[in-house]
Amino acid sequence: MNKNKELKDFTAVIEQCVKCGVCQAHCPTYQADKREGSVARGKIALAGALIDGQTELDEGVQRDITMCLMCGSCVAKCPSKVPTHEIVGAIRRQVTDNQGLSLIGKTVSTLLPRRKLLNVLTKSGALVSPLLLKKVPETSGLRLRIPSPMMKGRTVPKTPLTNLFDRVKEFSPGDGEKPTIGFFAGCAITYLYPEIGVSLVGILNKLGYSVYLPRTQGCCGIPALSSGNGALVEQLAERNADSFANPDLKYIITACGSCNSGIGEYYQSMKMDLEQFTSRVIDLSVFLQQEGLYERLVETEPWQQPLRVTYHDPCHLKSQGITKEPRELLKALPNVDFVEMEHADTCCGLGGTFSVHHYETSKKIGSRKLRGIEESGASLIATACPGCIMQLQDVINHQSLKVRAVHLLELLEQALGEEPVGG
Amino acid sequence: MNEQLYQELAEIVGTENISRADADRITHSYDATQEQHLPDAVVYAESTEMVSQVVKFANKHTIPLLPRGAGSGFTGGTLPIKGGIVLVLTRMDNILEIDSENLTAIVEPGVITAQLQREVERLGLFYPPDPASKEFSTMGGNVAECAGGPRCVKYGVTRDYLLGLEVVTPQGEIITTGGQTIKNVVGYDLTRLIAGSEGTLGIITKIILKLLPKPEAKKTMLVFFKSIDGAAQSVSDIVGAKIIPTTLEFMDRATINCIRGKSEIEIPRSCQAILIIEVDGDREVLDRDVERILDAIADNDIIETTIAESDEESERIWQVRRVVSPSLKQLNPDKFNEDIVVPRSKVPDMIRALEQIADTYQVPIVNFGHAGDGNIHVNAMVDLRDEGMDEKIQKVMDDIFNAAIDLGGSISGEHGIGTSKAKYLSYELNQQTIGCMKAIKSALDPQNILNPGKIFRDQEGA
């Protein structure tokens, strides 16, 4: 049985769209190409037309349905809260059901039946190499996001020799008093930016928490969702819920905005009972604030020459209302001189598989951030999502700015002056 | 439009700028009225020259042509009710010039209003018109509909900021109106003719705007009243005290009932009307203005006054106003939204008349809007599935428009006529006046190509 919602399940919410056009002000894709078919209102109209039989899933409709980052920016500002990103997901799954996966989606699906999951390591070289791509798990969203042979000029991080699972034990004990936290790392942190994961584990241990990093965890499913692979999303949801089934894990922490939204938000919308799992999912900045870390940080002596840092809102945190916590963290850090920038909350343009299909539009969306970054005078742009880090650095490099995109955790680790565990 | 004509048009505009796929016809078939009329083809304009050629093509083959910006209008201005070509101008979206010395700007029609405002404010300048849709509506659409907004009380509407235009006439000629100077009396004032012409007299391809220096600061007040008369009297008293606030927004009892418990600021039980008053200007005069306003309205049934001391507090006050629109649907699913306007002093009479109409027909009518300029947003909330509601709501609308006109007002302050108010045009204008307008239309557009079926109900007779 299909555990993802189908298009017809959205019939009533589609009717809630009053065609006001507010979404135009918040849709990164629309702002890049100024076409009604790219904006939420247009897609909702198409979804309604599909349900009514006014049109079929022809080439034109499919093209418009690909023009969505599934960032949820429109939903957050919609007076009727129509969940366009979910509707787009449902239509993409319908496309897949009718015609099979797109070229990109096939990379994953053909390998799926082997069910050889995880624990395959990237040993050397760059991820751009097709040979190496084979070594990333079949279900990993990275395959959907960065099938790089087709993307000239794209900045991707150097693939580390060892991944997160090599560097961090499955169980890292804390002080024994504080509870154990489950760590959902996600593909980008596990394979591309393991140092972010190492930082988080080290920080949590230092604060007294034990950390459990189950080896069985898989991709959150956002890239599969984005490419219309509903079956894979189901499989991943089940797998991840199993991996963190132990009720002693007080929270399931994430350091990736997209993963947080995938396992915390999207799973809730599925026709599965994952409440036990989703209710424990928490973003690291929310968790650390809740645990009183920020108050302690504020009391530490500020650095004489702090780093000027600005912040980029990952869509998948912004759409969940997590905008203050990361900023509070930056403001509390003794090594940071936080400065707000113009367009801090506009999308970086990566958007799941979007930048693979529409790299030019993706770059155009990302380039809207440049003026703000430059004018802020920051040397670092911090964010809380590895996907954003990769995309922002790409956009920054194309402009030859001397700015580095970093994860919040890198700055926090620096402030705490702690050698990361196992690093 | 047959295959041959489509190909001919594709040759003019380039295949990348034209489509007749289902997806494009559907996504260019509606606006904020939620009505749907499918066009035959959709063209995305790249330049004035292209616009001109498309208009000439439409004339040559007698095909209706609809200019379209954001498609956020409330009266059907961009609906292709007779099919034809929708010509989208969103991609002509460059700010061509901002002149800090002469306080002018030149923009293309696809520029978003709020985007222009942010850019000029970076330079310490100010473009005041602020329609509720400013974050997504286009400047071309703002000019074509002569958009207003809350700040109009003090600053006036879109037409008051127009110095000149570049327009493609309904026969495809490229003309320029006005110029870059404040003073200009050469020939007829075609700029003002085009402003508010709803895309029936020409397609705006360039806009020359007047700018102001940006006010240094602003101050926001929230006042709860025991009676609507208290609020209305306050509007008169403020203006009587020789202060023109930037905005003077009011909410009536029906509105307050909808939003109770939805805003951070709690609304007292006894509150029957709310005014949000904002003043702007030099920092040193603002406190004095606030004091004078509070003095002027002190005897008017006030329950409580809140003065924002920070941007955050100001934001909390405006949130009270912003929760209104989304909260209306709780009353009934179907909204009939009109924007009548009456002389400032007649606002209480109009509100009483609206309460009477609501009572007579037993239909909830929620009223809020720009008390400072008498522009009231009237929202009759009904369920069209109820038997006889279609007829009933027509009677309600008739009564509302007649009441506004009887009080010396007008049937539309800022939304325009389009299709939704076309049948009420004769309520306000006599036959000679309508005849004069139609004469202008047929002189400029003899074949009735450009946005046919709008403003005038019987376009064929034009």
PDB file of N, CA and C in Angstrom, chain B residues 117 121 126-128 130 134-135 150-151 154-155 214-221 244-247 276-290 293 306-318 322:
ATOM      1  N   GLN B 117      10.763  49.958  -3.905  1.00  0.00           N
ATOM      2  CA  GLN B 117      10.791  50.722  -2.655  1.00  0.00           C
ATOM      3  C   GLN B 117      12.073  50.447  -1.871  1.00  0.00           C
ATOM      4  N   GLU B 121      14.928  53.232  -1.082  1.00  0.00           N
ATOM      5  CA  GLU B 121      15.156  53.525   0.338  1.00  0.00           C
ATOM      6  C   GLU B 121      16.629  53.347   0.724  1.00  0.00           C
ATOM      7  N   PHE B 126      12.169  57.618  -1.345  1.00  0.00           N
ATOM      8  CA  PHE B 126      10.902  57.056  -0.887  1.00  0.00           C
ATOM      9  C   PHE B 126       9.904  57.014  -2.041  1.00  0.00           C
ATOM     10  N   TYR B 127       9.308  55.830  -2.266  1.00  0.00           N
ATOM     11  CA  TYR B 127       8.195  55.722  -3.216  1.00  0.00           C
ATOM     12  C   TYR B 127       6.988  55.264  -2.399  1.00  0.00           C
ATOM     13  N   PRO B 128       6.045  56.169  -2.116  1.00  0.00           N
ATOM     14  CA  PRO B 128       5.016  55.884  -1.111  1.00  0.00           C
ATOM     15  C   PRO B 128       3.918  54.871  -1.445  1.00  0.00           C
ATOM     16  N   ASP B 130       1.572  51.974  -1.526  1.00  0.00           N
ATOM     17  CA  ASP B 130       1.850  50.676  -0.901  1.00  0.00           C
ATOM     18  C   ASP B 130       0.621  49.765  -0.895  1.00  0.00           C
ATOM     19  N   LYS B 134       1.985  44.804  -2.504  1.00  0.00           N
ATOM     20  CA  LYS B 134       3.237  45.425  -2.985  1.00  0.00           C
ATOM     21  C   LYS B 134       4.409  44.461  -3.073  1.00  0.00           C
ATOM     22  N   GLU B 135       4.404  43.390  -2.292  1.00  0.00           N
ATOM     23  CA  GLU B 135       5.529  42.449  -2.331  1.00  0.00           C
ATOM     24  C   GLU B 135       5.519  41.600  -3.599  1.00  0.00           C
ATOM     25  N   PRO B 150      -2.513  51.860   2.189  1.00  0.00           N
ATOM     26  CA  PRO B 150      -2.755  52.573   3.444  1.00  0.00           C
ATOM     27  C   PRO B 150      -2.099  53.962   3.504  1.00  0.00           C
ATOM     28  N   ARG B 151      -0.915  54.105   2.910  1.00  0.00           N
ATOM     29  CA  ARG B 151      -0.203  55.377   3.035  1.00  0.00           C
ATOM     30  C   ARG B 151      -0.798  56.507   2.194  1.00  0.00           C
ATOM     31  N   LYS B 154      -1.889  60.228   3.332  1.00  0.00           N
ATOM     32  CA  LYS B 154      -0.945  61.349   3.361  1.00  0.00           C
ATOM     33  C   LYS B 154      -0.295  61.574   2.004  1.00  0.00           C
ATOM     34  N   TYR B 155       0.006  60.473   1.310  1.00  0.00           N
ATOM     35  CA  TYR B 155       0.888  60.605   0.156  1.00  0.00           C
ATOM     36  C   TYR B 155       0.228  60.509  -1.213  1.00  0.00           C
ATOM     37  N   LYS B 214      13.145  60.072   1.961  1.00  0.00           N
ATOM     38  CA  LYS B 214      12.555  59.119   2.896  1.00  0.00           C
ATOM     39  C   LYS B 214      12.351  59.773   4.272  1.00  0.00           C
ATOM     40  N   PRO B 215      11.139  59.652   4.818  1.00  0.00           N
ATOM     41  CA  PRO B 215      10.915  60.210   6.154  1.00  0.00           C
ATOM     42  C   PRO B 215      11.878  59.578   7.152  1.00  0.00           C
ATOM     43  N   GLU B 216      12.306  60.372   8.105  1.00  0.00           N
ATOM     44  CA  GLU B 216      13.339  59.922   9.028  1.00  0.00           C
ATOM     45  C   GLU B 216      12.843  58.794   9.930  1.00  0.00           C
ATOM     46  N   ALA B 217      11.618  58.932  10.432  1.00  0.00           N
ATOM     47  CA  ALA B 217      11.115  57.946  11.397  1.00  0.00           C
ATOM     48  C   ALA B 217       9.600  57.868  11.320  1.00  0.00           C
ATOM     49  N   LYS B 218       9.054  56.869  12.003  1.00  0.00           N
ATOM     50  CA  LYS B 218       7.591  56.781  12.085  1.00  0.00           C
ATOM     51  C   LYS B 218       7.179  56.301  13.474  1.00  0.00           C
ATOM     52  N   LYS B 219       5.933  56.522  13.762  1.00  0.00           N
ATOM     53  CA  LYS B 219       5.434  56.129  15.079  1.00  0.00           C
ATOM     54  C   LYS B 219       4.032  55.546  14.902  1.00  0.00           C
ATOM     55  N   THR B 220       3.797  54.414  15.549  1.00  0.00           N
ATOM     56  CA  THR B 220       2.528  53.712  15.369  1.00  0.00           C
ATOM     57  C   THR B 220       1.722  53.709  16.664  1.00  0.00           C
ATOM     58  N   MET B 221       0.423  53.950  16.524  1.00  0.00           N
ATOM     59  CA  MET B 221      -0.480  53.923  17.681  1.00  0.00           C
ATOM     60  C   MET B 221      -1.649  52.990  17.408  1.00  0.00           C
ATOM     61  N   ILE B 244      -1.940  65.167   9.126  1.00  0.00           N
ATOM     62  CA  ILE B 244      -2.303  64.097   8.196  1.00  0.00           C
ATOM     63  C   ILE B 244      -1.399  62.905   8.519  1.00  0.00           C
ATOM     64  N   PRO B 245      -1.973  61.883   9.148  1.00  0.00           N
ATOM     65  CA  PRO B 245      -1.147  60.700   9.452  1.00  0.00           C
ATOM     66  C   PRO B 245      -0.773  59.969   8.164  1.00  0.00           C
ATOM     67  N   THR B 246       0.254  59.160   8.245  1.00  0.00           N
ATOM     68  CA  THR B 246       0.646  58.345   7.093  1.00  0.00           C
ATOM     69  C   THR B 246      -0.440  57.321   6.796  1.00  0.00           C
ATOM     70  N   THR B 247      -0.929  56.712   7.854  1.00  0.00           N
ATOM     71  CA  THR B 247      -2.015  55.748   7.685  1.00  0.00           C
ATOM     72  C   THR B 247      -3.007  55.909   8.818  1.00  0.00           C
ATOM     73  N   ILE B 276      -5.738  52.128  13.794  1.00  0.00           N
ATOM     74  CA  ILE B 276      -4.278  52.099  13.842  1.00  0.00           C
ATOM     75  C   ILE B 276      -3.810  53.382  13.163  1.00  0.00           C
ATOM     76  N   ILE B 277      -3.087  54.175  13.911  1.00  0.00           N
ATOM     77  CA  ILE B 277      -2.653  55.479  13.403  1.00  0.00           C
ATOM     78  C   ILE B 277      -1.141  55.479  13.323  1.00  0.00           C
ATOM     79  N   GLU B 278      -0.622  55.862  12.148  1.00  0.00           N
ATOM     80  CA  GLU B 278       0.833  55.944  12.033  1.00  0.00           C
ATOM     81  C   GLU B 278       1.200  57.323  11.501  1.00  0.00           C
ATOM     82  N   VAL B 279       2.184  57.931  12.117  1.00  0.00           N
ATOM     83  CA  VAL B 279       2.673  59.209  11.617  1.00  0.00           C
ATOM     84  C   VAL B 279       4.146  59.033  11.241  1.00  0.00           C
ATOM     85  N   ASP B 280       4.597  59.796  10.258  1.00  0.00           N
ATOM     86  CA  ASP B 280       6.023  59.736   9.932  1.00  0.00           C
ATOM     87  C   ASP B 280       6.557  61.141   9.721  1.00  0.00           C
ATOM     88  N   GLY B 281       7.864  61.257   9.699  1.00  0.00           N
ATOM     89  CA  GLY B 281       8.484  62.561   9.506  1.00  0.00           C
ATOM     90  C   GLY B 281       9.767  62.669  10.300  1.00  0.00           C
ATOM     91  N   ASP B 282      10.166  63.915  10.574  1.00  0.00           N
ATOM     92  CA  ASP B 282      11.393  64.125  11.350  1.00  0.00           C
ATOM     93  C   ASP B 282      11.189  63.642  12.780  1.00  0.00           C
ATOM     94  N   ARG B 283      12.234  63.049  13.332  1.00  0.00           N
ATOM     95  CA  ARG B 283      12.137  62.449  14.654  1.00  0.00           C
ATOM     96  C   ARG B 283      11.616  63.449  15.698  1.00  0.00           C
ATOM     97  N   GLU B 284      12.127  64.671  15.633  1.00  0.00           N
ATOM     98  CA  GLU B 284      11.766  65.606  16.714  1.00  0.00           C
ATOM     99  C   GLU B 284      10.304  66.050  16.684  1.00  0.00           C
ATOM    100  N   VAL B 285       9.707  66.010  15.474  1.00  0.00           N
ATOM    101  CA  VAL B 285       8.302  66.453  15.439  1.00  0.00           C
ATOM    102  C   VAL B 285       7.332  65.300  15.721  1.00  0.00           C
ATOM    103  N   LEU B 286       7.819  64.077  15.632  1.00  0.00           N
ATOM    104  CA  LEU B 286       6.910  62.935  15.760  1.00  0.00           C
ATOM    105  C   LEU B 286       6.252  62.861  17.132  1.00  0.00           C
ATOM    106  N   ASP B 287       7.059  63.016  18.191  1.00  0.00           N
ATOM    107  CA  ASP B 287       6.500  62.936  19.537  1.00  0.00           C
ATOM    108  C   ASP B 287       5.431  64.013  19.736  1.00  0.00           C
ATOM    109  N   ARG B 288       5.712  65.183  19.180  1.00  0.00           N
ATOM    110  CA  ARG B 288       4.737  66.267  19.311  1.00  0.00           C
ATOM    111  C   ARG B 288       3.451  65.917  18.539  1.00  0.00           C
ATOM    112  N   ASP B 289       3.607  65.344  17.345  1.00  0.00           N
ATOM    113  CA  ASP B 289       2.434  64.934  16.562  1.00  0.00           C
ATOM    114  C   ASP B 289       1.591  63.923  17.338  1.00  0.00           C
ATOM    115  N   VAL B 290       2.262  62.966  17.943  1.00  0.00           N
ATOM    116  CA  VAL B 290       1.558  61.934  18.697  1.00  0.00           C
ATOM    117  C   VAL B 290       0.767  62.586  19.845  1.00  0.00           C
ATOM    118  N   ILE B 293      -2.248  64.366  18.497  1.00  0.00           N
ATOM    119  CA  ILE B 293      -3.302  63.425  18.090  1.00  0.00           C
ATOM    120  C   ILE B 293      -4.047  62.924  19.325  1.00  0.00           C
ATOM    121  N   THR B 306      -2.353  52.323  22.775  1.00  0.00           N
ATOM    122  CA  THR B 306      -0.999  51.765  22.856  1.00  0.00           C
ATOM    123  C   THR B 306      -0.107  52.516  21.873  1.00  0.00           C
ATOM    124  N   ILE B 307       1.027  52.978  22.340  1.00  0.00           N
ATOM    125  CA  ILE B 307       1.966  53.655  21.435  1.00  0.00           C
ATOM    126  C   ILE B 307       3.211  52.785  21.330  1.00  0.00           C
ATOM    127  N   ALA B 308       3.581  52.445  20.110  1.00  0.00           N
ATOM    128  CA  ALA B 308       4.753  51.584  19.924  1.00  0.00           C
ATOM    129  C   ALA B 308       6.021  52.373  20.193  1.00  0.00           C
ATOM    130  N   GLU B 309       6.893  51.802  21.002  1.00  0.00           N
ATOM    131  CA  GLU B 309       8.150  52.483  21.319  1.00  0.00           C
ATOM    132  C   GLU B 309       9.319  51.886  20.530  1.00  0.00           C
ATOM    133  N   SER B 310       9.048  50.784  19.832  1.00  0.00           N
ATOM    134  CA  SER B 310      10.123  50.160  19.058  1.00  0.00           C
ATOM    135  C   SER B 310       9.528  49.558  17.793  1.00  0.00           C
ATOM    136  N   ASP B 311      10.413  49.132  16.903  1.00  0.00           N
ATOM    137  CA  ASP B 311       9.948  48.483  15.674  1.00  0.00           C
ATOM    138  C   ASP B 311       9.162  47.217  15.991  1.00  0.00           C
ATOM    139  N   GLU B 312       9.627  46.493  17.019  1.00  0.00           N
ATOM    140  CA  GLU B 312       8.936  45.246  17.382  1.00  0.00           C
ATOM    141  C   GLU B 312       7.516  45.536  17.852  1.00  0.00           C
ATOM    142  N   GLU B 313       7.375  46.590  18.651  1.00  0.00           N
ATOM    143  CA  GLU B 313       6.032  46.931  19.143  1.00  0.00           C
ATOM    144  C   GLU B 313       5.140  47.413  17.998  1.00  0.00           C
ATOM    145  N   SER B 314       5.739  48.143  17.081  1.00  0.00           N
ATOM    146  CA  SER B 314       4.999  48.592  15.906  1.00  0.00           C
ATOM    147  C   SER B 314       4.532  47.384  15.094  1.00  0.00           C
ATOM    148  N   GLU B 315       5.418  46.430  14.985  1.00  0.00           N
ATOM    149  CA  GLU B 315       5.111  45.197  14.265  1.00  0.00           C
ATOM    150  C   GLU B 315       3.937  44.459  14.926  1.00  0.00           C
ATOM    151  N   ARG B 316       3.932  44.436  16.259  1.00  0.00           N
ATOM    152  CA  ARG B 316       2.838  43.774  16.994  1.00  0.00           C
ATOM    153  C   ARG B 316       1.512  44.473  16.733  1.00  0.00           C
ATOM    154  N   ILE B 317       1.567  45.787  16.610  1.00  0.00           N
ATOM    155  CA  ILE B 317       0.330  46.529  16.309  1.00  0.00           C
ATOM    156  C   ILE B 317      -0.162  46.177  14.902  1.00  0.00           C
ATOM    157  N   TRP B 318       0.755  46.188  13.944  1.00  0.00           N
ATOM    158  CA  TRP B 318       0.334  45.890  12.563  1.00  0.00           C
ATOM    159  C   TRP B 318      -0.139  44.448  12.405  1.00  0.00           C
ATOM    160  N   ARG B 322      -3.033  42.600  10.167  1.00  0.00           N
ATOM    161  CA  ARG B 322      -2.712  41.559   9.197  1.00  0.00           C
ATOM    162  C   ARG B 322      -3.479  40.256   9.408  1.00  0.00           C
TER     163      ARG B 322
END
